[in-house]
Every structure is written in structure tokens, then in C-alpha cells.
Amino acid sequence: MFIIKYIKEVYRGVKSLLVGMKRTLYYFTHHKEIITQEYPDNRDTLVMAERFKGEVVMPHNEKNEHRCTGCQACELACPNGTIKVIFKNELTPEGKKKKAIDKLVYHLELCTMCNLCVEACPSDAIKMAQTFEHSVYDRNELTKILNNPGSKIMDGVE
Amino acid sequence: MWSFSHIANELHEWLSSIFNPTWTLVIEMVLAGVAVIGLFAGLGLVLVLMERRVAAWIQIRLGPNRVGPQGLLQSLADTLKLIVKEGLTPNGADKLLFNIAPFIAMIVAMLLMAPIAFAKDFQLWDMNIGVLYVSAVSSIMVISILMAGWSSNNKYSLMGAMRSGAQIVSYELSAGLSILTIVVLTGSLQISDIIHSQATGWWIFKGHLPVWIAFVTFIIAVTAETNRAPFDLAEAESELTAGFHTEYSGMKFALFFLAEYINVFIVCAIGATLFLGGWMPFHIGNLTDFNHVMDYIPSSIWFFGKTFFLIFLIMWFRWTFPRLRIDQLLNLEWKYLLPISMINLLLATAMAILGWHF
């Protein structure tokens, strides 16, 4: 019947509005729920979300060794040419020539933090860091070389 | 005892002892005008800050907390910024209408201040058609919005103004009918009569069901009339940039902004007067001791307390509900609020005749 449907609609509408108002009143009275980070003030205690991606880095161990084999998978995966792998030839102790990376050039200014390079890497050589204060006065500082000077590939990583 | 009416009487006697009656009247009118403008400025600062803090807390944010202690000077800083900004008039605009539209909005708000009773015996003009005057003058507001929208020579502005026209014309009806409920119960249009009729209890308690329904309709209708979310179709920043005041900048924009908050204050003051007893203290039947304690609280505090409670209610709506579409807006008025408030008015009339209220 029309009139019953009408009253039901009014009742349902009012009820759903009241549910919403109850929720916002809860937030209004419970200030501990506030999620605002007062950023420059809380710099020391700032905790970033786990999934936050700030820049690509290459972890080195204490013997200055990294895990990068120079396979170029990251360079191929990158959608906008952010990563360049530059090679050099190394001599192994047996006297053979072996291909190794000279420099892994990373252009932070081009990077969109899409994480595709990290996913493409077969030997887990690169990962995403959580730093986010990237501003510099000279653009050249944004072009980074990820492997440390004089670093070598870790033993056992092929 | 300290009270507004006491100060006003002292001032009147002092002025009468110096000047003749005509000059006394002129000076008192000027003083009243200055006081109203001062109240506007004060209310603008307080309400903008209150809105921002309420909004922030409801949305789990902190809100302005940098300028001054606890961000208390934020709205003062904003005012300063708006004063020094350039008041631009677009080339294609109708210059005269464009420039007077914000002032009409302010004049309407000033006119509405006349019949409001701020404290016991403290009222600018206690005319015998106070409620009618309020509902008549408040609909002039739409003229300033239409004027601003039309003269801006901008599609968004015109669209916002047209929406606002449809909206205010519709919601005037249910606002008027819910005000009539109280007029029927009181039997008078005079603001002071309406307040005195609530000496034994506010209408929201004495009038039970019909007054509750009228109160809810009133709050919804005045939210729509003041163009605030969820009925802010005239502004609709996400679809019409800022609706009728898209082209305004600097102080002319500030006047529109101020007029919105003044209007919110006025409609809440009217709501508090009609439903919550204006400056009447809270009394419970025969509990004489309790009633005496309540009488000690100054009447101005009762009035402003009730008004700010209603303002908070309207802000609470604003930050909880999503904006209505134009067809939903008109459906809500013509299919729900208007029939309900019409039947409610009949119910209230029957109640007033048969004496079913307390």
C-alpha cells in the first residue's frame, strides 16, 4: 500500500541519517582518533606506513658487496628510463673475463615509485627505501649511482 | 543585577538627560547600528573558527592550530588577508549589480537582526508581526544570490543562482509551515509573546509530537534556506567551483561568506526563540529550588547557549551528510517535508483547540 511504503521510506531515511550522525558525533567527541601527523614537528618520531615507497636503493653488506648481477631486468622493466646499467669487464681469479656492473645509474627525478624494477629483479639487489625529503638545489644531485664505489658482487649470487 | 536591559535603560536615561527626545532616538539608532555591525564582525570571526574546528574534529583532523594560542587568531588572519586582496570585477560583468549584490546580502542579514530578543527585555524592535517579518525578509536573500549569479556573466554562477532560486522558493514553504505550528500554539506573531508563552516550559517539551516534527522540518528547511551542505547546491564547489560567488574576490567575497554565517546565526536564533524558549531559563514544573537556580543564569547566556547549540547541530549536519542532487532536493521538499508539515500543522491546530498540550 502506498501510505505504508511512504512511512517506511521516511523511517528508513531518518534512521540511516541518524546512524551517520552517531558516527560523526563519536569522532567529534573522541579526539584520540585524530589521525593528523603534524609533520615537521614530529620528524623524530615519524613512523611511515610499511607500503610507502620513497626511492630505489641498493643494499650493501658490511664487506661492501651488493647482489646485483647486471642482468638489466630492472632497466627493461622501468617504464620511463629511470635506470641505466653500465658494465665493465672484470677478471676472475681463474683469468676469465666476467661481466659486472660498473655503475647502476638511477634518475630519481624521473622515477614514479611504481616498484616494477624491484619486482623484476631476480636477485633482490634493489629495494624501495622510505625516505621522502628529496628536495635539492641542484638537479644533478637527483641522478644517483646506486652501487657504492669499489663495491663487488656478493659471492654465490649468479 | 547586571543585564543587557539594565545597561540599555541606563544609557537611555543618560542620553535623555543630555539631549532632546529626537536626538536621543537618532543617537540610539546609530548606537544600535554600530552594535549590530560589531556583533556581525564578532560572530563572523567566532563562527568561522567554530566551523573549522567542528569540521576538523568530525573528520578526525586537528583543524587550524598555528595562528595564536590553539589557532584562535586564525579567522582574524584570514580576514586581514581578505581585506588586502584585490576586489576584481570581471570585464563582461554587469558592474552595478555585481557590486551591490554582496551588500544586499548583508543588508538582509542586518534587517533580520531587528526582532531578535537577545536577552530579557533586550530587543531592537518588538513589532507585533515579528515572525511574519522574519520569514518575509529572509526570502529577500535569494535576490542577492540571483543578482550575483546573473551579473557575473559566468555559466557556473548563473547555474548556482538558478538552483538557489528553486531551492529557496521550495523550502520557504516548509519553514513557514513549521513556524506556523508555533504561532498556532501561541496565538501571537510577536516575538516577546512567543517567548513569554514558554515561561512554564519550552514548546519543544510542552508541545510534544507536533512540535518535534515541526522542529525537525524547521531545521532541515533553514539549512536549505541558508544554502549550507547538504543543500549547498548553489555553491557546490565540486561541480560549480563556487556557484554564485565564483567571480567574487577580496572583501566582496568576504561579505557573502560573512552573510552565510550571519544567516546561520539568525535562523538558529529564530529556532531557539520559537522552539527552545529564547532567553527563557529551563524550568521544571514545580521544582521551585531548581527553577531559582536556573533563574540565576543570565538570560543572554541562555539565549546564546541555545543558539550555539542549534548552530552546532547545523554544522554537524553539514559535515556528516553528502550533498543532494537537485531532483532529490526538490523531491525531499515537495513529496516529504511539505505534506508532512501540512498534516502536522492540522495536528497542532487540533492540539491548540482541544488543549492537548501541557
XYZ file of C-alpha atoms in Angstrom:
516
model
C 0.000 0.000 0.000
C 1.243 3.451 -0.865
C 0.982 5.068 2.570
C 2.819 2.229 4.326
C 5.602 2.349 1.751
C 5.808 6.128 2.239
C 6.111 5.870 6.013
C 8.672 3.081 5.683
C 10.767 5.247 3.360
C 10.684 8.159 5.791
C 11.617 5.843 8.659
C 14.492 4.247 6.746
C 15.799 7.626 5.617
C 15.738 9.142 9.102
C 17.326 6.037 10.587
C 20.231 5.982 8.152
C 20.853 9.690 8.714
C 20.919 9.123 12.468
C 23.434 6.301 12.078
C 25.719 8.659 10.186
C 25.299 11.395 12.781
C 26.110 8.972 15.585
C 29.384 8.071 13.880
C 30.433 11.693 13.375
C 29.469 12.593 16.944
C 31.724 9.758 18.097
C 34.624 11.217 16.133
C 33.789 14.727 17.350
C 33.984 13.699 20.998
C 36.889 11.221 20.759
C 39.971 13.270 19.935
C 42.274 10.303 20.364
C 41.063 9.065 16.965
C 42.657 12.068 15.204
C 44.998 10.810 12.503
C 46.688 14.095 11.574
C 50.512 13.962 11.596
C 51.980 17.358 12.483
C 54.853 16.672 10.112
C 57.792 18.999 10.621
C 57.251 18.913 14.396
C 57.188 15.144 14.734
C 60.079 14.460 12.381
C 61.958 12.461 15.042
C 59.097 10.154 15.881
C 57.540 9.925 12.439
C 56.529 6.373 11.520
C 55.957 5.741 7.834
C 53.425 3.234 6.552
C 55.018 -0.058 5.565
C 53.869 0.197 1.964
C 55.289 3.712 1.469
C 57.800 3.872 -1.395
C 60.288 6.765 -1.382
C 63.251 5.905 -3.635
C 65.152 2.931 -5.052
C 68.258 1.891 -3.123
C 70.744 -0.967 -3.400
C 71.569 -2.544 -0.041
C 75.221 -3.388 0.599
C 76.549 -5.711 3.263
C 79.395 -4.847 5.631
C 82.048 -6.092 3.157
C 80.754 -3.526 0.613
C 79.140 -6.201 -1.524
C 75.835 -5.989 -3.346
C 73.668 -8.597 -5.033
C 73.391 -7.018 -8.497
C 74.450 -9.257 -11.378
C 73.861 -6.636 -14.056
C 71.096 -8.634 -15.770
C 69.314 -5.418 -16.836
C 65.899 -6.749 -15.843
C 65.226 -3.542 -13.936
C 66.280 -1.382 -16.855
C 63.885 -3.266 -19.127
C 61.064 -3.185 -16.609
C 61.288 0.534 -15.998
C 58.516 2.339 -17.937
C 60.300 5.679 -18.191
C 64.011 5.015 -18.466
C 64.875 5.795 -14.883
C 67.546 3.093 -14.503
C 70.672 2.679 -16.643
C 73.103 -0.188 -16.125
C 76.711 0.489 -17.195
C 79.038 -2.514 -17.473
C 82.675 -3.208 -17.033
C 84.670 -6.395 -17.549
C 86.263 -7.977 -14.537
C 88.867 -10.712 -14.428
C 88.029 -13.660 -12.248
C 90.891 -15.321 -10.291
C 90.984 -18.067 -12.953
C 91.830 -15.441 -15.536
C 88.460 -15.435 -17.276
C 86.621 -12.306 -18.269
C 83.393 -11.743 -16.378
C 80.680 -9.176 -16.957
C 79.875 -6.999 -13.918
C 78.229 -3.677 -13.275
C 80.309 -0.562 -13.249
C 77.521 1.815 -12.313
C 73.805 1.480 -11.784
C 72.553 4.982 -12.581
C 69.221 5.929 -11.081
C 67.385 9.127 -12.054
C 65.255 9.997 -9.039
C 63.744 12.949 -10.882
C 62.194 10.577 -13.450
C 61.093 7.883 -11.042
C 57.382 7.382 -10.337
C 57.943 4.886 -7.488
C 55.995 2.242 -9.405
C 58.028 -0.587 -7.851
C 58.286 -2.501 -11.170
C 62.103 -2.636 -11.039
C 62.085 -4.165 -7.575
C 59.580 -6.787 -8.691
C 61.569 -7.548 -11.840
C 64.899 -8.058 -10.045
C 65.704 -11.796 -9.923
C 68.350 -11.488 -7.226
C 66.741 -8.984 -4.819
C 69.523 -6.479 -5.387
C 67.387 -3.354 -5.150
C 64.570 -2.321 -2.862
C 62.421 0.648 -2.034
C 63.525 2.976 0.784
C 61.160 5.122 2.838
C 62.989 8.445 2.583
C 60.808 11.212 1.182
C 62.595 14.526 1.734
C 64.138 14.647 -1.717
C 64.318 18.360 -2.452
C 67.752 19.652 -3.552
C 69.031 22.893 -5.036
C 70.798 21.282 -7.979
C 69.046 18.880 -10.287
C 72.238 16.837 -10.821
C 72.062 15.656 -7.246
C 68.966 13.691 -8.147
C 70.922 11.461 -10.536
C 72.278 8.816 -8.194
C 74.658 5.920 -8.567
C 73.221 3.112 -6.557
C 76.265 0.851 -6.095
C 78.907 2.136 -3.691
C 82.336 2.955 -5.161
C 84.563 -0.127 -5.171
C 81.717 -2.489 -4.340
C 81.650 -6.028 -5.628
C 79.058 -8.648 -6.243
C 78.333 -10.903 -3.318
C 79.685 -14.455 -3.543
C 77.185 -17.007 -4.673
C 74.847 -14.628 -6.436
C 74.501 -15.522 -10.096
C 21.986 42.789 38.778
C 23.998 43.006 35.612
C 21.931 42.592 32.460
C 21.657 43.928 28.931
C 18.296 45.590 29.543
C 19.729 47.348 32.606
C 22.627 48.772 30.582
C 20.253 49.818 27.798
C 17.956 51.635 30.253
C 20.860 53.423 31.963
C 22.162 54.537 28.590
C 18.714 55.732 27.551
C 18.271 57.772 30.737
C 21.750 59.278 30.433
C 21.156 60.272 26.813
C 17.704 61.685 27.625
C 19.197 63.868 30.329
C 21.581 65.439 27.804
C 19.681 65.593 24.503
C 16.073 66.212 23.496
C 13.948 63.103 22.567
C 14.578 63.334 18.805
C 18.344 63.451 19.132
C 18.221 60.698 21.737
C 16.385 58.499 19.257
C 18.871 59.299 16.478
C 21.870 58.588 18.708
C 20.314 55.371 19.950
C 19.662 54.232 16.383
C 23.282 54.915 15.431
C 24.483 53.056 18.517
C 22.211 50.102 17.692
C 23.565 50.054 14.140
C 27.152 50.084 15.376
C 26.336 47.344 17.880
C 24.792 45.179 15.150
C 27.824 45.651 12.894
C 30.092 44.832 15.831
C 28.054 41.713 16.539
C 28.363 40.743 12.858
C 32.133 41.066 12.922
C 32.383 39.146 16.179
C 30.022 36.412 15.014
C 31.839 36.093 11.713
C 35.157 35.511 13.437
C 33.760 33.100 16.027
C 31.551 31.084 13.698
C 34.203 30.616 11.001
C 36.648 29.333 13.579
C 33.972 27.153 15.188
C 33.004 25.702 11.821
C 36.605 24.830 11.020
C 37.255 23.211 14.380
C 33.979 21.239 14.320
C 34.677 20.148 10.761
C 38.183 19.059 11.675
C 37.130 17.055 14.709
C 34.299 15.366 12.844
C 36.687 14.416 10.034
C 39.318 13.169 12.522
C 41.651 16.101 11.799
C 43.140 18.779 14.046
C 41.940 21.952 12.345
C 43.632 25.357 12.491
C 46.088 25.360 15.407
C 49.011 27.512 14.266
C 47.941 31.173 14.433
C 47.732 32.286 18.046
C 47.021 30.013 21.016
C 45.071 26.943 19.830
C 44.604 28.673 16.456
C 42.246 31.245 17.955
C 43.535 34.065 15.760
C 43.131 32.091 12.534
C 39.947 33.804 11.372
C 41.419 37.217 12.222
C 44.398 36.443 9.989
C 42.032 35.266 7.230
C 40.051 38.496 7.494
C 43.243 40.515 7.159
C 44.148 38.509 4.064
C 40.722 39.099 2.512
C 40.892 42.836 3.231
C 44.207 43.311 1.418
C 43.183 41.216 -1.601
C 42.080 42.892 -4.814
C 38.316 43.124 -5.341
C 38.160 42.209 -9.005
C 35.167 42.965 -11.268
C 35.167 40.848 -14.460
C 35.060 42.671 -17.799
C 31.829 41.136 -19.028
C 30.009 41.591 -15.732
C 27.090 43.911 -15.084
C 29.130 46.268 -12.929
C 26.356 47.856 -10.878
C 24.518 44.651 -9.972
C 27.781 42.788 -9.459
C 28.978 45.326 -6.921
C 25.765 45.784 -4.937
C 24.832 42.085 -4.655
C 27.065 41.357 -1.613
C 25.747 44.449 0.150
C 22.152 43.308 -0.359
C 23.086 40.017 1.283
C 24.466 41.940 4.250
C 21.512 44.338 4.440
C 19.091 41.416 4.587
C 21.090 39.912 7.416
C 21.051 43.277 9.245
C 17.300 43.695 8.793
C 16.748 40.261 10.273
C 18.541 41.293 13.460
C 15.710 43.716 14.365
C 13.129 41.437 16.021
C 15.541 39.022 17.728
C 15.406 39.098 21.538
C 18.992 38.715 22.736
C 18.180 38.837 26.435
C 15.304 39.615 28.771
C 13.664 42.885 27.578
C 16.572 43.477 25.200
C 15.335 43.683 21.648
C 15.804 46.255 18.880
C 12.207 46.302 17.706
C 9.436 44.227 19.270
C 6.913 44.585 16.458
C 3.614 42.750 16.610
C 4.284 40.772 13.408
C 7.841 39.710 14.319
C 7.662 36.151 12.988
C 5.982 37.208 9.746
C 8.634 39.900 9.305
C 11.427 37.363 9.718
C 10.020 34.891 7.198
C 9.252 37.710 4.731
C 12.629 39.444 4.930
C 14.674 36.243 4.898
C 13.344 35.435 1.409
C 14.913 38.650 0.050
C 18.224 36.796 0.476
C 17.565 34.919 -2.759
C 17.567 38.220 -4.677
C 21.170 38.914 -3.776
C 22.155 35.404 -4.835
C 20.286 35.664 -8.148
C 21.776 39.115 -8.695
C 25.309 37.875 -8.055
C 24.816 34.831 -10.288
C 23.271 36.766 -13.167
C 25.607 39.749 -13.163
C 28.804 37.655 -13.001
C 28.288 36.689 -16.680
C 29.515 33.192 -15.902
C 27.799 29.860 -16.604
C 28.649 28.369 -13.241
C 27.416 31.415 -11.362
C 24.139 31.501 -13.259
C 23.577 27.785 -12.697
C 24.259 28.138 -8.990
C 21.918 31.111 -8.735
C 19.108 29.282 -10.581
C 19.457 26.253 -8.335
C 19.420 28.505 -5.323
C 16.237 30.153 -6.556
C 14.434 26.809 -6.958
C 15.714 25.687 -3.591
C 14.798 28.727 -1.529
C 11.340 29.102 -3.098
C 10.612 25.462 -2.227
C 11.970 25.396 1.291
C 10.354 28.689 2.325
C 7.092 26.725 2.388
C 8.003 24.119 4.940
C 9.980 26.625 7.011
C 6.891 28.838 7.074
C 4.575 25.953 7.963
C 6.772 24.787 10.820
C 6.951 28.355 12.159
C 3.141 28.493 11.877
C 2.882 25.469 14.180
C 4.300 27.567 16.993
C 2.246 30.605 16.015
C -0.894 28.452 16.198
C 0.023 27.223 19.660
C 0.985 30.690 20.924
C -1.743 32.668 19.192
C 0.593 35.573 18.504
C 3.151 36.657 15.926
C 5.017 38.869 18.376
C 8.418 37.532 19.420
C 8.093 38.655 23.051
C 4.651 36.997 23.337
C 6.061 33.765 21.945
C 8.877 33.828 24.489
C 6.555 34.655 27.390
C 4.229 31.783 26.423
C 7.174 29.450 27.167
C 7.667 30.586 30.754
C 6.130 27.352 32.045
C 8.135 25.186 29.664
C 9.642 25.406 26.208
C 7.413 24.473 23.294
C 9.627 21.540 22.416
C 8.611 19.984 25.763
C 5.098 21.380 26.076
C 4.025 20.687 22.509
C 5.350 17.083 22.229
C 4.882 15.243 18.894
C 3.691 18.027 16.526
C 6.363 20.410 17.776
C 9.082 17.765 17.469
C 8.088 17.189 13.854
C 7.919 20.948 13.255
C 11.361 21.369 14.835
C 12.951 18.757 12.576
C 11.278 20.244 9.483
C 12.358 23.709 10.564
C 15.987 22.691 10.961
C 16.020 20.943 7.569
C 14.287 23.851 5.845
C 16.528 26.564 7.286
C 19.637 24.555 6.435
C 18.371 24.602 2.862
C 17.467 28.286 3.046
C 20.917 29.307 4.217
C 22.450 27.297 1.347
C 24.548 25.077 3.561
C 25.534 21.472 2.968
C 23.798 19.037 2.430
C 21.786 21.625 0.477
C 24.686 23.750 -0.825
C 23.770 23.265 -4.477
C 24.127 26.987 -5.068
C 27.820 26.766 -4.192
C 28.631 23.129 -4.903
C 32.387 23.608 -5.027
C 32.943 20.186 -6.583
C 30.683 20.803 -9.594
C 30.213 24.595 -9.969
C 33.558 25.750 -8.495
C 31.802 28.131 -6.080
C 28.424 28.724 -7.704
C 27.086 32.245 -7.449
C 30.254 33.734 -5.933
C 32.749 32.180 -8.368
C 33.739 35.600 -9.738
C 33.933 37.414 -6.422
C 37.207 38.086 -4.646
C 38.570 40.061 -1.735
C 36.151 41.873 0.528
C 33.117 41.341 -1.694
C 33.604 37.598 -1.363
C 34.121 38.074 2.365
C 30.732 39.789 2.626
C 28.997 36.778 1.040
C 30.948 34.499 3.318
C 30.019 36.591 6.349
C 26.364 36.805 5.276
C 26.202 32.990 5.208
C 27.352 32.730 8.805
C 25.183 35.626 9.980
C 22.201 33.936 8.369
C 23.029 30.697 10.119
C 23.134 32.591 13.397
C 19.819 34.317 12.684
C 17.891 31.214 11.707
C 19.273 29.421 14.748
C 18.260 32.363 16.932
C 14.746 32.196 15.470
C 14.693 28.428 16.022
C 15.859 28.894 19.604
C 13.204 31.571 20.158
C 10.346 29.535 18.725
C 11.123 26.055 19.973
C 13.590 26.391 22.840
C 12.168 29.444 24.603
C 14.609 32.190 23.547
C 16.124 33.680 26.688
C 13.710 31.731 28.975
C 15.604 29.671 31.540
C 14.995 25.957 31.805
C 12.194 25.338 34.291
C 10.748 22.058 35.515
C 7.131 22.263 36.726
C 7.025 22.789 40.482
C 10.686 22.294 41.449
C 10.983 25.838 42.895
C 14.577 25.479 44.116
C 15.793 24.144 40.793
C 13.916 26.900 38.943
C 15.521 29.556 41.152
C 18.999 28.233 40.417
C 18.203 28.335 36.698
C 16.959 31.935 37.026
C 20.385 32.993 38.314
C 21.980 32.226 34.946
C 21.702 35.478 32.891
C 19.105 35.414 30.138
C 21.677 36.368 27.474
C 23.658 33.222 28.293
C 20.519 31.121 27.887
C 19.830 32.719 24.515
C 23.356 32.390 23.150
C 23.719 28.894 24.592
C 20.610 27.652 22.811
C 21.534 29.426 19.589
C 25.029 27.990 19.549
C 23.626 24.539 20.279
C 21.465 24.826 17.162
C 24.414 26.187 15.175
C 26.421 23.161 16.245
C 23.543 20.930 15.118
C 23.585 22.533 11.671
C 27.383 22.220 11.433
C 27.072 18.598 12.467
C 24.675 18.010 9.540
C 26.982 19.797 7.193
C 29.955 17.593 7.874
C 28.009 14.333 8.041
C 25.670 14.236 5.062
C 26.580 14.194 1.366
C 25.169 16.844 -0.963
C 21.745 16.138 -2.514
C 21.161 16.184 -6.251
C 18.743 18.883 -7.463
C 15.941 16.369 -8.170
C 16.441 14.699 -4.787
C 16.353 18.125 -3.178
C 13.013 19.024 -4.745
C 11.633 15.512 -4.050
C 12.514 15.871 -0.398
C 10.640 19.155 -0.156
C 7.556 18.544 -2.289
C 6.988 14.850 -1.579
C 8.058 14.585 2.036
C 8.557 17.778 4.029
C 5.592 19.759 2.665
C 2.882 17.056 3.095
C 4.258 16.083 6.482
C 4.366 19.645 7.751
C 0.855 20.340 6.388
C -0.607 17.373 8.264
C 1.485 18.374 11.241
C 0.007 21.877 11.159
C -3.518 20.380 11.244
C -2.479 18.216 14.193
C -1.028 21.229 16.004
C -4.198 23.212 15.354
C -6.348 20.402 16.787
C -3.998 20.251 19.751
C -4.206 24.005 20.327
C -8.036 23.991 20.141
C -8.549 20.931 22.307
C -5.798 21.896 24.748
C -3.810 18.650 24.430
C -0.507 20.358 25.148
C 0.851 20.789 28.643
